[in-house]
Short mmCIF file of C-alpha atoms in Angstrom, two decimals:
data_model
loop_
_atom_site.label_atom_id
_atom_site.label_comp_id
_atom_site.label_asym_id
_atom_site.label_seq_id
_atom_site.Cartn_x
_atom_site.Cartn_y
_atom_site.Cartn_z
CA MET A 52 -13.01 57.03 60.35
CA ILE A 53 -15.72 54.96 59.50
CA LYS A 54 -16.00 55.42 56.41
CA ILE A 55 -12.61 54.83 55.27
CA LEU A 56 -12.56 51.61 56.59
CA LEU A 57 -15.77 50.61 54.78
CA GLN A 58 -13.59 51.74 51.62
CA LEU A 59 -10.52 50.33 52.48
CA THR A 60 -11.76 47.14 52.72
CA LEU A 61 -13.70 47.21 49.94
CA MET A 62 -10.30 47.84 48.35
CA VAL A 63 -8.90 44.85 49.75
CA VAL A 64 -11.57 42.31 49.41
CA LEU A 65 -11.16 43.82 44.84
CA PHE A 66 -7.88 42.60 44.85
CA LEU A 67 -8.67 39.48 46.61
CA ALA A 68 -11.86 38.63 44.60
CA CYS A 69 -10.08 39.83 40.84
CA TRP A 70 -7.49 37.58 42.14
CA LEU A 71 -9.09 34.62 42.89
CA GLY A 72 -11.75 35.00 40.26
CA LEU A 73 -7.89 35.04 37.70
CA ARG A 74 -6.67 31.86 39.88
CA GLN A 75 -9.53 29.11 38.28
CA ILE A 76 -8.23 29.61 34.42
CA ASN A 77 -5.17 27.75 33.68
CA TRP A 78 -2.99 30.74 32.88
CA VAL A 79 0.12 27.26 32.62
CA LYS A 80 -1.73 26.13 29.72
CA ILE A 81 -3.35 29.08 28.08
CA PHE A 82 0.57 30.41 27.88
CA HIS A 83 1.96 27.08 27.25
CA ILE A 84 4.14 27.13 30.20
CA GLU A 85 5.46 23.66 30.24
CA GLU A 86 6.30 23.87 26.42
CA ILE A 87 8.47 26.50 27.66
CA LYS A 88 10.02 25.56 29.51
CA THR A 89 10.83 21.89 28.24
CA SER A 90 11.62 23.57 24.35
CA THR A 91 14.57 25.85 26.31
CA GLU A 92 16.11 22.45 27.81
CA GLU A 93 15.82 20.41 24.26
CA ARG A 94 17.64 23.35 22.95
CA LEU A 95 20.19 23.73 25.47
CA GLY A 96 20.77 20.50 25.42
CA GLU A 97 20.95 20.70 22.40
CA ILE A 98 23.66 23.17 21.73
CA PHE A 99 26.21 22.22 24.62
CA TRP A 100 25.54 18.30 23.32
CA GLU A 101 26.92 19.72 20.41
CA MET A 102 29.42 21.85 21.49
CA PHE A 103 31.13 19.54 24.07
CA SER A 104 30.97 16.26 20.97
CA SER A 105 32.79 18.46 18.35
CA GLY A 106 36.43 17.87 20.83
CA GLU A 107 35.56 14.14 22.34
CA TYR A 108 35.62 10.71 21.66
CA VAL A 109 32.09 8.98 22.58
CA LEU A 110 32.32 5.92 22.71
CA LYS A 111 29.43 3.14 20.56
CA ASP A 112 30.30 0.51 21.20
CA SER A 113 28.40 -1.90 22.26
CA THR A 114 30.59 -3.58 24.73
CA VAL A 115 30.55 -0.78 26.34
CA VAL A 116 27.14 1.12 25.89
CA ASP A 117 25.07 -1.81 26.84
CA PRO A 118 26.05 -2.65 30.31
CA ILE A 119 25.23 0.92 30.90
CA ASP A 120 22.32 1.17 29.41
CA SER A 121 21.24 -1.72 31.17
CA ILE A 122 22.06 0.05 33.97
CA ILE A 123 20.23 3.00 33.64
CA THR A 124 17.15 0.68 32.61
CA HIS A 125 17.15 -1.68 35.72
CA VAL A 126 17.17 1.72 38.04
CA CYS A 127 15.18 3.74 36.24
CA GLU A 128 12.50 0.43 36.13
CA HIS A 129 12.82 1.19 39.99
CA ASN A 130 12.00 3.89 39.96
CA SER A 131 8.99 5.04 38.07
CA ILE A 132 12.15 7.65 35.68
CA ASN A 133 10.72 7.56 31.91
CA LYS A 134 13.76 6.14 30.76
CA SER A 135 13.91 7.09 26.92
CA LYS A 136 14.28 10.11 28.05
CA ILE A 137 17.71 10.10 29.55
CA ARG A 138 20.35 10.70 26.47
CA LEU A 139 23.98 8.53 27.62
CA HIS A 140 26.91 8.84 26.37
CA ILE A 141 30.17 7.73 26.46
CA ILE A 142 33.72 9.19 26.30
CA ARG A 143 36.76 8.47 25.86
CA ASN A 144 38.08 10.34 28.47
CA GLY A 145 41.28 9.08 31.59
CA GLU A 146 39.34 11.71 33.47
CA ILE A 147 37.20 10.63 36.64
CA ASN A 148 34.30 12.43 35.94
CA ALA A 149 30.04 12.08 35.01
CA PHE A 150 27.78 14.48 34.60
CA THR A 151 24.60 15.84 32.69
CA LEU A 152 23.41 18.78 30.72
CA PRO A 153 20.20 19.79 30.14
CA ASP A 154 17.77 17.40 28.44
CA ASN A 155 18.52 14.25 30.67
CA HIS A 156 22.19 13.98 28.49
CA LEU A 157 24.03 11.98 30.48
CA VAL A 158 28.14 11.48 29.84
CA VAL A 159 30.60 8.90 31.82
CA TYR A 160 33.50 9.40 31.33
CA THR A 161 35.89 5.80 31.00
CA GLY A 162 38.42 6.81 33.82
CA LEU A 163 35.15 6.73 36.10
CA ILE A 164 34.46 3.39 34.32
CA LYS A 165 37.27 2.17 35.59
CA ALA A 166 38.42 3.96 38.84
CA CYS A 167 35.31 1.70 39.68
CA ASP A 168 35.91 -1.31 41.71
CA ASN A 169 32.20 -3.47 41.10
CA GLU A 170 29.34 -2.08 39.24
CA THR A 171 27.59 -1.22 42.41
CA GLN A 172 29.94 2.08 42.76
CA LEU A 173 29.14 3.07 39.15
CA THR A 174 25.45 2.70 39.76
CA GLY A 175 25.66 5.59 42.75
CA VAL A 176 27.31 7.17 40.32
CA ILE A 177 24.48 7.32 37.57
CA CYS A 178 21.67 7.44 40.64
CA HIS A 179 23.93 10.75 41.53
CA GLU A 180 23.54 12.22 38.50
CA PHE A 181 19.63 10.73 38.22
CA ALA A 182 19.07 13.03 40.64
CA HIS A 183 20.21 16.16 39.68
CA MET A 184 18.15 15.58 36.02
CA GLU A 185 14.86 14.38 38.62
CA LYS A 186 14.92 17.80 40.74
CA HIS A 187 15.76 19.67 38.24
CA HIS A 188 19.40 21.16 39.74
CA ILE A 189 21.23 21.22 35.80
CA MET A 190 18.84 24.18 35.03
CA ARG A 191 18.92 25.98 38.52
CA ARG A 192 21.66 26.10 38.48
CA LEU A 193 22.88 27.68 35.29
CA ARG A 194 19.53 30.57 36.22
CA ASN A 195 22.13 31.26 38.80
CA GLU A 196 25.26 31.15 37.87
CA ILE A 197 24.91 31.95 33.92
CA GLY A 198 21.80 33.92 34.59
CA LEU A 199 18.10 33.59 33.09
CA SER A 200 19.41 36.64 30.46
CA VAL A 201 22.17 34.94 28.80
CA LEU A 202 20.32 31.29 28.61
CA THR A 203 17.88 32.62 26.44
CA SER A 204 20.53 34.91 24.40
CA ILE A 205 22.24 31.54 23.60
CA THR A 206 19.09 29.55 22.73
CA SER A 207 18.15 31.99 20.21
CA GLY A 208 21.99 31.59 19.45
CA GLY A 209 22.65 35.77 19.96
CA HIS A 210 25.65 34.98 23.02
CA GLY A 211 28.25 33.40 20.18
CA GLY A 212 30.58 30.97 21.66
CA GLN A 213 31.96 32.10 24.76
CA ALA A 214 28.82 32.14 26.94
CA THR A 215 28.04 29.17 25.37
CA ARG A 216 31.26 27.63 26.26
CA LYS A 217 31.14 29.09 30.02
CA ALA A 218 28.11 27.47 30.53
CA LEU A 219 29.67 24.40 29.66
CA LYS A 220 32.74 24.26 31.57
CA VAL A 221 29.67 25.85 34.23
CA LEU A 222 28.25 22.36 33.47
CA THR A 223 31.19 20.37 33.43
CA SER A 224 33.80 20.46 35.60
CA THR A 225 32.40 22.59 38.55
CA ALA A 226 29.57 20.70 41.55
CA TYR A 227 26.01 22.28 42.27
CA ASP A 228 26.46 24.08 45.80
CA ARG A 229 26.40 22.34 48.52
CA LYS A 230 22.55 22.28 49.27
CA MET A 231 22.27 20.60 46.31
CA GLU A 232 25.28 17.94 46.25
CA ILE A 233 23.60 16.50 49.64
CA GLU A 234 20.13 15.93 47.89
CA ALA A 235 21.59 14.77 44.92
CA ASP A 236 22.94 12.32 47.11
CA LEU A 237 20.06 11.59 49.59
CA THR A 238 18.59 11.39 46.56
CA ALA A 239 20.42 9.49 45.11
CA VAL A 240 20.52 6.59 48.12
CA ASP A 241 16.94 6.51 47.68
CA PHE A 242 17.08 4.94 43.91
CA LEU A 243 20.16 3.65 45.24
CA ILE A 244 17.26 1.47 47.98
CA ARG A 245 15.01 1.20 45.30
CA SER A 246 16.69 -0.18 42.49
CA GLU A 247 17.96 -2.69 45.97
CA ILE A 248 21.70 -1.85 45.10
CA ASP A 249 23.90 -1.28 48.35
CA PRO A 250 24.14 2.32 48.66
CA GLU A 251 27.36 1.85 50.76
CA ALA A 252 29.26 1.28 47.66
CA TYR A 253 28.90 4.98 46.55
CA ALA A 254 29.71 6.53 49.56
CA ASN A 255 32.79 4.02 49.54
CA LEU A 256 33.85 5.04 46.67
CA MET A 257 33.65 8.34 47.64
CA LEU A 258 35.69 7.93 50.49
CA LYS A 259 38.16 5.84 48.02
CA LEU A 260 38.70 8.34 45.74
CA SER A 261 38.91 10.64 48.13
CA ASP A 262 41.63 9.23 49.42
CA ASN A 263 44.32 8.65 46.17
CA SER A 264 43.43 12.66 45.53
CA SER A 265 46.02 13.37 46.91
CA ASN A 266 48.40 11.05 44.38
CA LEU A 267 46.13 11.93 41.20
CA PRO A 268 44.95 15.12 41.35
CA ASP A 269 44.67 15.76 37.82
CA GLN A 270 42.94 12.51 37.29
CA VAL A 271 40.81 12.07 40.60
CA TYR A 272 38.79 14.55 38.95
CA TRP A 273 34.93 13.85 40.02
CA VAL A 274 36.08 14.56 43.39
CA SER A 275 38.18 17.68 43.05
CA THR A 276 34.76 19.23 41.42
CA HIS A 277 32.52 17.21 44.47
CA PRO A 278 34.13 18.78 47.61
CA ASP A 279 33.93 17.63 50.31
CA SER A 280 33.11 14.09 49.83
CA LYS A 281 34.45 12.97 53.16
CA GLU A 282 31.75 14.22 54.69
CA ARG A 283 29.47 13.74 51.94
CA ALA A 284 30.38 9.59 52.17
CA LYS A 285 29.70 10.05 56.25
CA LYS A 286 25.91 11.65 55.27
CA ILE A 287 25.42 9.33 53.01
CA THR A 288 26.43 6.41 55.67
CA ASP A 289 24.18 8.00 58.39
CA TYR A 290 21.63 7.98 55.51
CA ILE A 291 21.12 4.20 55.40
CA LYS A 292 21.30 3.34 58.65
CA GLY A 293 18.40 1.51 59.69
CA LYS A 294 17.03 1.53 56.07
CA GLU A 295 16.16 -1.80 55.09
CA ILE A 296 18.50 -3.37 52.08
CA ILE A 297 18.76 -5.61 49.75
CA LYS A 298 21.77 -6.12 47.96
CA SER A 299 21.56 -7.67 44.63
CA ARG A 300 23.38 -7.01 40.99
CA ILE A 301 22.37 -5.88 38.11
CA LEU A 302 24.99 -6.12 35.75
CA ASN A 303 26.52 -10.50 36.32
CA GLU A 304 30.47 -11.11 36.95
CA GLU A 305 31.47 -11.97 33.19
CA THR A 306 29.87 -8.53 31.66
CA TRP A 307 31.40 -6.35 33.97
CA ILE A 308 35.04 -8.02 33.61
CA LYS A 309 34.26 -7.11 29.69
CA LEU A 310 33.47 -4.27 29.69
CA LYS A 311 36.56 -3.03 32.31
CA GLU A 312 38.54 -5.08 29.98
CA HIS A 313 37.77 -3.05 27.34
CA ILE A 314 37.61 0.10 28.69
CA GLU A 315 41.41 -1.30 29.31
CA ASN A 316 41.79 -1.62 25.71
CA MET B 24 -13.57 88.19 29.45
CA ASP B 25 -11.42 88.23 32.95
CA MET B 26 -14.94 87.23 34.90
CA GLU B 27 -16.14 84.33 33.40
CA HIS B 28 -12.77 83.07 33.09
CA LEU B 29 -12.34 83.50 37.78
CA GLU B 30 -15.60 82.04 37.73
CA ARG B 31 -14.99 79.24 35.45
CA ASN B 32 -11.90 78.67 37.91
CA LEU B 33 -13.87 78.87 41.17
CA SER B 34 -16.26 76.57 40.80
CA LYS B 35 -13.89 74.42 39.69
CA SER B 36 -12.37 74.87 42.81
CA ASP B 37 -14.55 74.45 44.83
CA SER B 38 -14.23 71.90 45.99
CA PHE B 39 -11.14 72.97 47.38
CA ALA B 40 -10.48 75.35 50.25
CA TYR B 41 -9.12 77.95 47.84
CA ILE B 42 -7.72 78.56 44.27
CA PRO B 43 -4.17 77.62 44.38
CA LEU B 44 -1.83 80.04 42.64
CA GLU B 45 0.55 78.52 40.02
CA TYR B 46 3.47 77.24 41.74
CA GLU B 47 1.58 75.53 43.99
CA ARG B 48 -0.36 73.80 40.72
CA GLU B 49 2.81 72.85 39.46
CA LYS B 50 4.57 71.56 42.37
CA ALA B 51 1.20 69.23 43.28
CA SER B 52 1.16 68.22 39.61
CA ASN B 53 4.89 67.11 40.73
CA SER B 54 3.75 64.69 43.35
CA TYR B 55 2.42 62.64 40.89
CA LEU B 56 4.84 62.44 38.48
CA MET B 57 7.50 61.86 41.58
CA SER B 58 5.76 58.07 41.13
CA VAL B 59 6.09 57.61 37.81
CA VAL B 60 9.12 57.94 38.20
CA ALA B 61 10.50 54.56 38.93
CA LEU B 62 9.17 53.56 35.59
CA ILE B 63 10.36 56.67 33.58
CA ALA B 64 13.60 55.07 34.37
CA ALA B 65 12.89 51.15 33.98
CA LEU B 66 13.50 50.36 37.36
CA PRO B 67 11.88 47.53 38.75
CA LEU B 68 12.31 47.83 42.18
CA PRO B 69 8.68 48.43 43.75
CA ILE B 70 10.36 50.74 46.15
CA ILE B 71 11.63 53.41 44.44
CA ASN B 72 8.32 55.02 43.12
CA LEU B 73 7.38 55.12 47.45
CA ILE B 74 11.37 56.38 47.92
CA ALA B 75 10.77 58.90 44.78
CA THR B 76 7.40 59.95 46.04
CA LEU B 77 8.61 60.28 50.11
CA VAL B 78 11.02 62.48 49.10
CA PHE B 79 8.86 65.03 47.44
CA TYR B 80 6.76 64.62 50.45
CA PHE B 81 9.54 65.34 52.95
CA SER B 82 10.74 68.48 50.91
CA ASN B 83 7.40 69.79 50.75
CA ARG B 84 5.93 69.77 54.18
CA LYS B 85 5.99 72.47 54.81
CA SER B 86 4.86 74.16 51.49
CA THR B 87 1.02 75.52 50.75
CA TYR B 88 -2.16 73.63 51.43
CA PHE B 89 -2.61 72.51 47.85
CA VAL B 90 0.47 71.10 47.63
CA ARG B 91 0.50 68.67 50.90
CA TRP B 92 -2.13 67.77 50.36
CA HIS B 93 -1.81 66.57 46.85
CA CYS B 94 1.81 65.35 48.17
CA THR B 95 -0.28 63.82 51.03
CA GLN B 96 -2.38 61.93 48.55
CA ALA B 97 0.11 60.83 46.43
CA LEU B 98 2.40 59.03 48.96
CA LEU B 99 -0.46 57.58 50.12
CA SER B 100 -1.36 55.66 47.11
CA GLN B 101 2.10 54.63 46.53
CA LEU B 102 2.41 53.30 49.90
CA SER B 103 -1.01 51.00 49.48
CA LEU B 104 0.68 49.57 46.48
CA LEU B 105 4.43 48.42 48.08
CA PRO B 106 2.78 45.31 49.85
CA VAL B 107 1.09 44.25 46.67
CA ASN B 108 4.10 44.76 44.11
CA SER B 109 6.79 44.13 46.79
CA ILE B 110 4.30 40.50 46.95
CA GLY B 111 4.78 40.04 43.22
CA PHE B 112 9.07 41.20 42.78
CA TRP B 113 10.02 38.53 45.18
CA TRP B 114 7.91 36.00 43.67
CA THR B 115 9.20 36.31 41.15
CA VAL B 116 12.65 36.10 42.03
CA SER B 117 11.83 33.50 43.91
CA ILE B 118 10.53 31.59 41.53
CA ILE B 119 13.93 32.27 38.64
CA LEU B 120 16.24 31.56 42.06
CA SER B 121 14.81 28.67 43.07
CA SER B 122 12.78 25.58 42.67
CA GLU B 123 9.55 27.63 42.93
CA THR B 124 7.71 27.04 39.26
CA ILE B 125 5.53 29.84 37.84
CA THR B 126 1.95 27.85 38.39
CA SER B 127 -1.08 30.32 36.96
CA ASN B 128 -1.55 31.06 40.62
CA TYR B 129 1.29 33.48 40.65
CA ILE B 130 0.12 34.48 36.86
CA ALA B 131 -3.28 35.30 38.29
CA TYR B 132 -1.41 37.36 40.82
CA LEU B 133 0.51 38.99 38.45
CA ILE B 134 -2.51 40.12 36.43
CA THR B 135 -4.43 41.42 39.30
CA LEU B 136 -0.78 43.60 39.74
CA ILE B 137 -0.88 44.80 36.84
CA ILE B 138 -4.55 45.72 36.66
CA LEU B 139 -3.54 47.52 40.18
CA ASN B 140 -0.45 49.77 38.64
CA VAL B 141 -2.39 50.01 35.17
CA VAL B 142 -5.54 51.83 37.06
CA GLU B 143 -3.16 53.98 39.44
CA PHE B 144 -1.10 54.95 36.64
CA ILE B 145 -4.17 56.35 34.68
CA ALA B 146 -5.46 58.15 38.13
CA THR B 147 -2.03 59.06 38.51
CA ILE B 148 -1.19 60.90 34.83
CA TYR B 149 -5.02 62.12 35.29
CA SER B 150 -4.07 63.76 38.52
CA ALA B 151 -1.35 65.32 37.59
CA ILE B 152 -2.81 66.79 34.16
CA GLN B 153 -5.37 68.21 36.11
CA THR B 154 -4.05 69.28 39.06
CA ARG B 155 -1.60 71.36 37.36
CA LYS B 156 -4.73 73.51 35.51
CA GLY B 157 -5.76 73.54 38.98
CA TYR B 158 -8.07 71.24 39.95
CA HIS B 159 -8.49 69.43 43.19
CA ILE B 160 -8.62 65.53 42.45
CA HIS B 161 -9.99 63.70 45.40
CA TRP B 162 -9.67 59.84 45.39
CA TRP B 163 -12.06 57.43 45.80
CA PHE B 164 -10.64 56.39 49.61
CA TYR B 165 -6.98 58.24 49.01
CA GLY B 166 -8.69 61.52 49.34
CA ASP B 167 -10.84 60.50 51.96
CA LEU B 168 -7.49 59.88 54.39
CA THR B 169 -6.19 62.73 52.91
CA ASN B 170 -8.65 64.91 55.04
CA LEU B 171 -7.92 63.30 57.90
CA ILE B 172 -4.26 63.41 57.59
CA CYS B 173 -4.30 66.34 56.10
CA LYS B 174 -4.13 69.87 57.69
CA ALA B 175 -4.55 73.47 56.80
#
């Protein structure tokens, strides 16, 4: 019996020694894990953006792009986010929508800009999408909803357009799961506070759009794909209670008005 | 020729109580092959091997000592692999489905697991072949444990 126990102990020790010994080697570097993950996401981002943009009108007018770019620059600087990795695309579309694609493609519809009363509300939505990027929700979501094997075949060109279109539809027209949405909301609030932007404006936008959605169901897309907006607005309001918030502006009034007018026209 | 053959068999089966018959050798050999069933079926679940070996063990509980002994040894080796393989399996699932990332710790564990499973696989195939020939294969640790559990 003692012999058996000693043998068992030796086996366990050998196993642990092997594992702990191998742990000392930097396998992530040897197998280029980070490079593979990055290149997969880059490839997916390229494929999705190519497919999406082929059917949409992408605005390159500086009157529209520059203000949004200023907002992004301000948020990135105050939150140590690498701005150069963000690819901003403004799409001429009446839907109130914004979403992210793999490899940090941020897509904002003009309908959303139109629906925002002020830049603070728009900044809130942008911060929400940034939160999805920073928390790596996009790839996680794609893995969960589409599957790893399909994603791999999309990047290798093996699956054809159908799987890609399905994946694109998931990213552009449905919300993340409840846990990820809440995480994105609260992270967005942190981004806003650090950027000295009033996070309550973001909560107000959600309430406003959810109130209007019964009258304008086709247009209030962002809210209809993000259910429980009232509950989320309340969560944000509760989260910011007691926090020190500095309220400032990124764009001046003139720039914001010019942007809105340009969108309207 | 027959006498030589009988003497050789007797000396090789010295470590066991008796010389097993043909059908016993076949059954004992199959008990080891059960543990590679999942591999053959290309299934990643660590429990399939164990279930197959367990079913075979129960179906041969009333069989001869040679068969029962080797069924027990095969089962014990699968039982010990189950926890380590399960940890590897669920760790992999958590990386795929949640925010867990691939780390050097994870890769080191996988390599250790692969080494363990390869060693066990080689030992299993060797035991299946040798048992089929009538040799009694007594594994380090598992053989002693089987002696404790399985009585003639």
